[in-house]
Amino acid sequence: MIQISDAAQTHFRKLIEREAIPGLGVRLSALNPGTQRADVRLEFAEPDELNGDEWVVDCAGFVLWLDAPSAPYLEGALIDYETNPTGGQLQIRAPRIKGVTPAADAPLAERVQWIIDNDINPQLAMHKGHVELAGVGDDGVVRLNFGGGCHGCSMVDITLKQGVEKTLLAQVAGVRRVVDITDHDSGANPYAARGSQAASASPYGKA
């Protein structure tokens, strides 16, 4: 499922031989798989550092261990080593690492999660915020928890209605409404703090 070019195998073998550690191999895993922030981690590992469920890829003179949860996202990956006038550079191409768009008949929660991971959260990250999917009802109501800079932010209602809900209604068939179930009073580091003027405008007044 993973291709490792002869040039890459030669490169790894030289590095491993230089380390001179018995059993040393290479471990490959995916970081933030299935999202726009997905990346590949390639590192040396010794057998006692493994989880025990890794996939084993036998190479010429060493072993590459593939992180089991990362396997679906690294299917079809190519590891190559390209030489250039200043030396060489390792190249890793993993076409599935950011995931595959769910089919139109995929479960509603799966389609909602895809848009959250690949569209909504990258936008919220600019304000140090994010949302987590708490559930999707049979009635098409999506329940969310806001975190980071969105947790306790005075602008969260606008973010919910004009950003998150608008995006999900437009891009995910079957979504009827989006509700925020976050306990915003416990927010410790909101992007825009709730001021005393906003609090006094509450129809319930002060507790």
Coordinates of N, CA and C in Angstrom, one line a residue:
M1 N 0.8 -1.2 0.0 CA 0.0 0.0 0.0 C 0.8 1.3 0.0
I2 N 2.1 1.1 0.4 CA 3.0 2.3 0.4 C 4.2 1.9 -0.5
Q3 N 4.6 2.9 -1.3 CA 5.8 2.6 -2.2 C 7.0 3.4 -1.6
I4 N 8.1 2.8 -1.5 CA 9.3 3.4 -1.1 C 10.4 3.2 -2.2
S5 N 10.8 4.2 -2.8 CA 11.7 4.1 -3.9 C 13.1 3.6 -3.5
D6 N 13.8 3.0 -4.4 CA 15.1 2.5 -4.1 C 16.0 3.6 -3.6
A7 N 15.9 4.8 -4.1 CA 16.7 6.0 -3.6 C 16.3 6.3 -2.2
A8 N 15.1 6.2 -1.8 CA 14.7 6.5 -0.4 C 15.1 5.4 0.5
Q9 N 15.1 4.2 0.1 CA 15.5 3.1 0.9 C 17.0 3.2 1.1
T10 N 17.8 3.6 0.1 CA 19.2 3.7 0.3 C 19.5 4.9 1.3
H11 N 18.7 5.9 1.2 CA 18.9 7.1 2.1 C 18.7 6.7 3.5
F12 N 17.5 6.0 3.8 CA 17.2 5.5 5.1 C 18.3 4.5 5.6
R13 N 18.7 3.6 4.8 CA 19.7 2.6 5.2 C 21.0 3.3 5.7
K14 N 21.4 4.3 4.9 CA 22.7 5.0 5.3 C 22.5 5.7 6.7
L15 N 21.3 6.3 6.9 CA 21.1 7.0 8.2 C 21.1 6.0 9.3
I16 N 20.4 4.9 9.1 CA 20.3 3.9 10.2 C 21.6 3.3 10.5
E17 N 22.4 3.0 9.5 CA 23.7 2.4 9.7 C 24.6 3.4 10.5
R18 N 24.4 4.7 10.2 CA 25.2 5.7 10.9 C 24.8 5.7 12.4
E19 N 23.5 5.5 12.7 CA 23.1 5.5 14.1 C 23.6 4.3 14.9
A20 N 23.8 3.2 14.2 CA 24.3 2.0 14.8 C 23.6 1.5 16.0
I21 N 22.2 1.6 15.9 CA 21.4 1.1 17.1 C 20.6 -0.1 16.6
P22 N 20.8 -1.3 17.3 CA 20.2 -2.5 16.9 C 18.7 -2.4 16.8
G23 N 18.1 -2.9 15.7 CA 16.7 -2.9 15.6 C 16.1 -1.6 15.1
L24 N 16.9 -0.5 15.0 CA 16.4 0.8 14.6 C 15.6 0.7 13.3
G25 N 14.5 1.3 13.2 CA 13.7 1.4 12.0 C 13.1 2.8 11.8
V26 N 12.2 2.9 10.9 CA 11.5 4.1 10.5 C 10.0 4.0 10.8
R27 N 9.4 5.0 11.5 CA 8.0 4.9 11.7 C 7.3 6.1 11.0
L28 N 6.2 5.7 10.3 CA 5.5 6.7 9.5 C 4.1 6.8 10.1
S29 N 3.6 8.1 10.2 CA 2.3 8.3 10.8 C 1.7 9.6 10.1
A30 N 0.4 9.8 10.3 CA -0.3 11.0 9.8 C -0.7 11.8 10.9
L31 N -0.4 13.1 10.8 CA -0.9 14.1 11.8 C -2.1 14.8 11.3
N32 N -3.1 14.9 12.2 CA -4.4 15.6 11.8 C -5.0 15.0 10.5
P33 N -5.0 13.7 10.4 CA -5.5 13.1 9.1 C -6.9 13.4 8.9
G34 N -7.3 13.5 7.6 CA -8.7 13.8 7.2 C -9.0 15.3 7.3
T35 N -8.1 16.2 7.5 CA -8.3 17.6 7.6 C -7.3 18.4 6.7
Q36 N -7.6 19.7 6.5 CA -6.7 20.5 5.7 C -5.4 20.7 6.4
R37 N -5.3 20.4 7.7 CA -4.0 20.6 8.4 C -3.2 19.3 8.4
A38 N -3.6 18.3 7.7 CA -3.0 17.0 7.7 C -1.5 17.1 7.2
D39 N -0.7 16.3 7.9 CA 0.7 16.3 7.5 C 1.3 14.9 7.8
V40 N 2.5 14.6 7.4 CA 3.1 13.3 7.6 C 4.3 13.5 8.6
R41 N 4.4 12.5 9.5 CA 5.5 12.4 10.4 C 6.3 11.2 10.1
L42 N 7.6 11.4 9.9 CA 8.5 10.3 9.6 C 9.7 10.4 10.6
E43 N 9.9 9.3 11.4 CA 10.9 9.4 12.5 C 11.5 8.1 12.7
F44 N 12.7 8.1 13.2 CA 13.4 6.8 13.6 C 12.7 6.3 14.9
A45 N 12.6 5.0 15.0 CA 12.0 4.3 16.2 C 12.7 3.0 16.5
E46 N 12.7 2.7 17.7 CA 13.3 1.4 18.2 C 12.1 0.5 18.5
P47 N 12.2 -0.8 18.4 CA 11.1 -1.7 18.7 C 10.4 -1.5 20.0
D48 N 11.1 -1.1 21.1 CA 10.4 -0.9 22.3 C 9.6 0.4 22.4
E49 N 9.7 1.2 21.3 CA 8.9 2.5 21.3 C 7.6 2.3 20.5
L50 N 7.3 1.2 20.0 CA 6.2 0.9 19.2 C 4.9 0.6 20.0
N51 N 3.8 0.8 19.4 CA 2.5 0.5 20.1 C 2.2 -0.9 20.0
G52 N 2.7 -1.6 19.0 CA 2.4 -3.0 18.9 C 1.4 -3.4 17.8
D53 N 0.7 -2.3 17.3 CA -0.3 -2.6 16.2 C 0.1 -2.0 14.9
E54 N 1.4 -1.6 14.8 CA 1.8 -1.0 13.5 C 1.8 -2.0 12.4
W55 N 1.6 -1.5 11.2 CA 1.8 -2.3 10.0 C 3.3 -2.4 9.7
V56 N 3.8 -3.5 9.3 CA 5.2 -3.7 9.0 C 5.5 -3.7 7.5
V57 N 6.4 -2.9 7.1 CA 6.8 -2.9 5.7 C 8.3 -3.2 5.6
D58 N 8.7 -4.4 5.1 CA 10.1 -4.8 5.0 C 10.8 -4.1 3.9
C59 N 11.9 -3.5 4.2 CA 12.6 -2.8 3.2 C 14.0 -3.4 3.1
A60 N 14.9 -2.9 2.2 CA 16.2 -3.4 2.1 C 17.1 -3.0 3.2
G61 N 17.2 -3.9 4.2 CA 18.1 -3.6 5.3 C 17.5 -2.9 6.5
F62 N 16.2 -2.6 6.5 CA 15.5 -2.0 7.6 C 14.0 -2.3 7.5
V63 N 13.3 -1.9 8.6 CA 11.9 -2.0 8.6 C 11.2 -0.6 8.7
L64 N 10.1 -0.4 8.0 CA 9.3 0.7 8.2 C 8.0 0.3 8.8
W65 N 7.7 1.0 10.0 CA 6.5 0.7 10.7 C 5.4 1.8 10.4
L66 N 4.3 1.4 10.0 CA 3.2 2.3 9.7 C 2.2 2.3 10.8
D67 N 1.9 3.5 11.3 CA 1.0 3.7 12.4 C -0.4 3.2 12.0
A68 N -1.0 2.3 12.7 CA -2.2 1.6 12.3 C -3.4 2.6 12.1
P69 N -3.7 3.5 13.0 CA -4.8 4.4 12.7 C -4.6 5.3 11.5
S70 N -3.3 5.5 11.1 CA -3.0 6.4 10.0 C -3.0 5.6 8.6
A71 N -3.1 4.3 8.7 CA -3.0 3.5 7.5 C -4.0 3.9 6.4
P72 N -5.3 4.1 6.7 CA -6.2 4.4 5.6 C -5.9 5.7 4.9
Y73 N -5.3 6.7 5.7 CA -4.9 8.0 5.1 C -3.6 7.9 4.3
L74 N -2.8 6.9 4.5 CA -1.5 6.8 3.9 C -1.5 5.8 2.8
E75 N -2.7 5.2 2.5 CA -2.8 4.2 1.4 C -2.4 4.9 0.1
G76 N -1.5 4.3 -0.7 CA -1.0 4.8 -1.9 C 0.0 5.9 -1.8
A77 N 0.6 6.0 -0.6 CA 1.6 7.0 -0.4 C 2.9 6.6 -1.1
L78 N 3.7 7.6 -1.5 CA 5.0 7.4 -2.2 C 6.1 8.1 -1.4
I79 N 7.1 7.4 -1.0 CA 8.3 8.0 -0.3 C 9.4 7.9 -1.3
D80 N 10.0 9.1 -1.6 CA 11.1 9.1 -2.6 C 12.2 10.0 -2.1
Y81 N 13.4 9.9 -2.6 CA 14.5 10.8 -2.3 C 15.1 11.3 -3.6
E82 N 15.0 12.6 -3.7 CA 15.4 13.3 -4.9 C 16.8 14.0 -4.7
T83 N 17.7 13.8 -5.5 CA 19.0 14.5 -5.4 C 19.0 15.8 -6.1
N84 N 19.7 16.7 -5.7 CA 19.8 18.0 -6.3 C 21.2 18.6 -6.1
P85 N 21.6 19.7 -6.8 CA 23.0 20.2 -6.7 C 23.5 20.4 -5.3
T86 N 22.6 20.7 -4.3 CA 23.0 21.0 -3.0 C 23.0 19.7 -2.0
G87 N 22.5 18.6 -2.6 CA 22.4 17.4 -1.7 C 21.2 16.6 -2.1
G88 N 20.2 16.5 -1.3 CA 19.1 15.7 -1.6 C 17.9 16.1 -0.7
Q89 N 16.7 15.7 -1.1 CA 15.5 16.0 -0.3 C 14.5 14.8 -0.3
L90 N 14.0 14.5 0.8 CA 13.0 13.4 0.9 C 11.7 14.0 0.5
Q91 N 11.0 13.2 -0.3 CA 9.7 13.6 -0.8 C 8.6 12.6 -0.4
I92 N 7.6 13.0 0.2 CA 6.5 12.1 0.6 C 5.2 12.6 0.0
R93 N 4.6 11.8 -0.8 CA 3.3 12.2 -1.4 C 2.2 11.2 -0.9
A94 N 1.2 11.8 -0.3 CA 0.1 11.0 0.3 C -1.2 11.6 -0.1
P95 N -1.7 11.1 -1.2 CA -2.9 11.7 -1.8 C -4.2 11.6 -1.0
R96 N -4.2 10.6 0.0 CA -5.4 10.4 0.7 C -5.4 11.0 2.1
I97 N -4.3 11.7 2.5 CA -4.0 12.1 3.8 C -5.1 13.1 4.3
K98 N -5.6 13.9 3.4 CA -6.6 14.9 3.8 C -8.0 14.3 3.8
G99 N -8.1 13.0 3.5 CA -9.4 12.4 3.5 C -10.0 12.4 2.1
V100 N -11.2 11.7 2.0 CA -11.9 11.7 0.8 C -13.3 12.2 1.1
T101 N -13.8 13.1 0.3 CA -15.1 13.7 0.5 C -16.2 12.7 0.6
P102 N -17.0 12.6 1.7 CA -18.0 11.6 1.8 C -19.0 11.6 0.7
A103 N -19.5 10.5 0.3 CA -20.5 10.4 -0.7 C -21.8 11.1 -0.3
A104 N -22.7 11.4 -1.3 CA -23.9 12.1 -1.0 C -24.8 11.2 -0.1
D105 N -24.7 9.9 -0.1 CA -25.5 9.0 0.7 C -24.8 8.6 2.0
A106 N -23.7 9.2 2.3 CA -23.0 8.9 3.6 C -23.8 9.4 4.8
P107 N -23.7 8.9 6.0 CA -24.4 9.4 7.1 C -24.2 10.9 7.3
L108 N -25.3 11.5 7.8 CA -25.3 12.9 7.9 C -24.2 13.4 8.8
A109 N -24.0 12.7 9.9 CA -22.9 13.1 10.9 C -21.5 13.1 10.2
E110 N -21.3 12.2 9.3 CA -20.0 12.1 8.6 C -19.8 13.2 7.7
R111 N -20.9 13.6 7.0 CA -20.8 14.7 6.0 C -20.7 16.1 6.8
V112 N -21.3 16.2 7.9 CA -21.2 17.4 8.7 C -19.7 17.5 9.3
Q113 N -19.2 16.4 9.8 CA -17.8 16.4 10.3 C -16.8 16.8 9.2
W114 N -17.0 16.3 8.0 CA -16.1 16.7 6.9 C -16.1 18.2 6.7
I115 N -17.2 18.8 6.7 CA -17.3 20.3 6.5 C -16.7 21.0 7.7
I116 N -16.9 20.5 8.9 CA -16.3 21.1 10.1 C -14.8 21.1 10.0
D117 N -14.2 19.9 9.6 CA -12.8 19.7 9.6 C -12.1 20.5 8.5
N118 N -12.8 20.5 7.3 CA -12.1 21.0 6.1 C -12.5 22.5 5.7
D119 N -13.6 23.0 6.3 CA -14.0 24.3 5.9 C -14.2 25.2 7.1
I120 N -15.0 24.8 8.1 CA -15.3 25.7 9.2 C -14.1 25.9 10.2
N121 N -13.5 24.8 10.7 CA -12.4 24.9 11.6 C -11.2 25.7 11.1
P122 N -10.8 25.5 9.8 CA -9.7 26.3 9.3 C -10.0 27.8 9.4
Q123 N -11.3 28.2 9.2 CA -11.7 29.6 9.3 C -11.6 30.1 10.7
L124 N -12.2 29.3 11.6 CA -12.2 29.6 13.0 C -10.8 29.7 13.6
A125 N -9.9 28.9 13.1 CA -8.6 28.9 13.6 C -7.9 30.2 13.5
M126 N -8.3 31.1 12.6 CA -7.7 32.4 12.4 C -8.0 33.2 13.6
H127 N -9.0 32.9 14.4 CA -9.4 33.6 15.6 C -9.1 32.7 16.8
K128 N -8.3 31.7 16.6 CA -7.9 30.7 17.7 C -9.0 30.0 18.2
G129 N -10.0 29.7 17.4 CA -11.2 29.0 17.9 C -11.4 27.7 17.1
H130 N -12.4 26.9 17.5 CA -12.8 25.7 16.8 C -14.2 25.3 17.3
V131 N -14.8 24.3 16.6 CA -16.0 23.7 17.0 C -15.8 22.2 17.0
E132 N -16.6 21.5 17.9 CA -16.6 20.1 17.9 C -18.0 19.6 17.8
L133 N -18.2 18.6 17.0 CA -19.5 18.1 16.8 C -20.0 17.3 18.0
A134 N -21.1 17.7 18.6 CA -21.6 17.0 19.8 C -22.6 15.9 19.4
G135 N -23.3 16.1 18.2 CA -24.2 15.1 17.7 C -25.1 15.7 16.6
V136 N -25.8 14.8 15.9 CA -26.7 15.2 14.9 C -28.0 14.4 15.1
G137 N -29.1 15.1 15.2 CA -30.4 14.4 15.5 C -31.0 13.9 14.2
D138 N -32.0 13.0 14.3 CA -32.7 12.5 13.2 C -33.5 13.7 12.5
D139 N -33.7 14.7 13.3 CA -34.5 15.9 12.7 C -33.6 16.9 12.0
G140 N -32.3 16.5 11.8 CA -31.4 17.4 11.1 C -30.8 18.5 11.9
V141 N -31.0 18.5 13.2 CA -30.4 19.5 14.1 C -29.0 19.1 14.5
V142 N -28.0 20.0 14.2 CA -26.6 19.8 14.5 C -26.3 20.5 15.8
R143 N -25.7 19.7 16.8 CA -25.3 20.3 18.1 C -23.8 20.4 18.1
L144 N -23.4 21.6 18.5 CA -21.9 21.9 18.5 C -21.4 22.4 19.8
N145 N -20.2 22.2 20.1 CA -19.5 22.8 21.2 C -18.4 23.7 20.7
F146 N -18.3 24.9 21.1 CA -17.3 25.9 20.7 C -16.1 25.8 21.6
G147 N -14.9 25.9 21.1 CA -13.7 25.8 21.9 C -12.7 26.9 21.6
G148 N -11.6 26.9 22.3 CA -10.6 27.9 22.0 C -11.1 29.3 22.2
G149 N -10.7 30.2 21.3 CA -11.1 31.6 21.3 C -12.6 31.8 21.2
C150 N -13.4 30.8 20.7 CA -14.8 30.9 20.5 C -15.6 30.6 21.8
H151 N -14.9 30.0 22.8 CA -15.5 29.6 24.0 C -15.6 30.8 24.9
G152 N -16.9 31.3 25.0 CA -17.1 32.5 25.9 C -17.0 33.8 25.1
C153 N -16.8 33.8 23.8 CA -16.6 35.0 23.0 C -18.0 35.7 22.8
S154 N -17.9 37.0 22.9 CA -19.1 37.8 22.8 C -19.7 37.8 21.4
M155 N -18.9 37.4 20.4 CA -19.4 37.3 19.0 C -19.9 35.9 18.6
V156 N -20.0 35.0 19.5 CA -20.2 33.6 19.1 C -21.6 33.4 18.5
D157 N -22.6 34.2 18.8 CA -23.9 34.0 18.2 C -23.8 34.4 16.7
I158 N -23.1 35.5 16.4 CA -22.9 35.9 15.0 C -22.1 34.8 14.3
T159 N -21.1 34.3 14.9 CA -20.3 33.3 14.3 C -21.1 32.0 14.0
L160 N -22.0 31.7 14.9 CA -22.9 30.5 14.8 C -23.8 30.7 13.6
K161 N -24.6 31.8 13.6 CA -25.6 32.0 12.6 C -25.1 32.4 11.2
Q162 N -24.2 33.4 11.2 CA -23.7 33.9 9.9 C -22.6 33.1 9.3
G163 N -21.9 32.3 10.1 CA -20.8 31.5 9.6 C -21.0 30.1 9.6
V164 N -21.1 29.5 10.8 CA -21.2 28.0 10.9 C -22.5 27.5 10.3
E165 N -23.6 28.0 10.8 CA -24.9 27.4 10.4 C -25.1 27.7 8.9
K166 N -24.7 28.9 8.4 CA -24.9 29.2 7.0 C -24.1 28.3 6.1
T167 N -22.9 28.0 6.6 CA -22.0 27.1 5.8 C -22.6 25.6 5.7
L168 N -23.1 25.1 6.9 CA -23.6 23.8 6.9 C -24.9 23.7 6.2
L169 N -25.8 24.6 6.3 CA -27.0 24.6 5.5 C -26.8 24.6 4.0
A170 N -25.8 25.3 3.6 CA -25.5 25.5 2.2 C -24.8 24.2 1.6
Q171 N -24.0 23.6 2.4 CA -23.1 22.5 1.9 C -23.5 21.1 2.3
V172 N -24.4 20.9 3.3 CA -24.7 19.6 3.7 C -26.2 19.4 3.6
A173 N -26.7 18.6 2.7 CA -28.1 18.3 2.5 C -28.5 17.5 3.7
G174 N -29.7 17.9 4.3 CA -30.2 17.2 5.5 C -30.1 18.0 6.7
V175 N -29.2 19.0 6.8 CA -29.1 19.9 8.0 C -30.2 20.9 8.0
R176 N -30.9 20.9 9.1 CA -32.1 21.8 9.2 C -31.7 23.0 10.1
R177 N -30.9 22.8 11.1 CA -30.6 23.9 12.1 C -29.4 23.5 12.8
V178 N -28.7 24.5 13.3 CA -27.4 24.3 14.1 C -27.6 25.0 15.4
V179 N -27.3 24.3 16.5 CA -27.4 24.9 17.9 C -26.1 24.8 18.6
D180 N -25.9 25.7 19.4 CA -24.7 25.8 20.3 C -25.0 25.3 21.7
I181 N -24.4 24.3 22.1 CA -24.7 23.8 23.5 C -23.5 24.0 24.4
T182 N -22.6 25.0 24.1 CA -21.4 25.2 24.9 C -21.8 26.0 26.2
D183 N -21.1 25.7 27.2 CA -21.2 26.4 28.5 C -20.2 27.6 28.4
H184 N -20.7 28.7 27.8 CA -19.8 29.8 27.5 C -19.3 30.6 28.8
D185 N -20.0 30.4 29.9 CA -19.6 31.1 31.1 C -18.3 30.6 31.6
S186 N -17.9 29.4 31.2 CA -16.7 28.8 31.6 C -15.5 29.1 30.7
G187 N -15.7 29.8 29.7 CA -14.6 30.2 28.7 C -13.5 31.0 29.4
A188 N -12.3 30.5 29.2 CA -11.2 31.1 30.0 C -10.4 32.1 29.1
N189 N -10.4 32.0 27.8 CA -9.6 32.8 26.9 C -10.4 33.2 25.6
P190 N -11.5 33.9 25.8 CA -12.3 34.2 24.6 C -11.6 35.2 23.7
Y191 N -11.9 35.1 22.4 CA -11.3 36.0 21.4 C -11.8 37.4 21.7
A192 N -13.1 37.6 22.0 CA -13.7 38.9 22.3 C -14.5 38.7 23.6
A193 N -13.9 39.3 24.7 CA -14.5 39.1 26.0 C -15.9 39.7 26.1
R194 N -16.8 39.1 26.9 CA -18.1 39.7 27.1 C -18.0 40.9 28.1
G195 N -18.3 42.1 27.6 CA -18.2 43.3 28.5 C -19.4 43.5 29.4
S196 N -19.2 44.4 30.4 CA -20.2 44.7 31.4 C -21.5 45.3 30.7
Q197 N -21.3 46.0 29.6 CA -22.5 46.6 28.9 C -23.3 45.5 28.3
A198 N -22.7 44.4 27.7 CA -23.5 43.3 27.1 C -24.2 42.6 28.2
A199 N -23.5 42.5 29.4 CA -24.2 41.7 30.5 C -25.4 42.5 31.0
S200 N -25.3 43.8 31.1 CA -26.4 44.6 31.7 C -27.6 44.6 30.7
A201 N -27.3 44.3 29.4 CA -28.4 44.3 28.5 C -29.3 43.0 28.5
S202 N -28.9 42.1 29.3 CA -29.6 40.9 29.5 C -31.0 41.1 30.1
P203 N -32.1 40.5 29.5 CA -33.4 40.8 30.1 C -33.6 40.2 31.5
Y204 N -32.6 39.4 32.0 CA -32.7 38.8 33.3 C -31.9 39.6 34.3
G205 N -31.1 40.6 33.9 CA -30.4 41.4 34.8 C -29.2 40.6 35.4
K206 N -28.7 41.1 36.5 CA -27.6 40.4 37.2 C -28.2 39.4 38.2
A207 N -27.4 38.2 38.3 CA -27.8 37.2 39.2 C -27.6 37.6 40.7

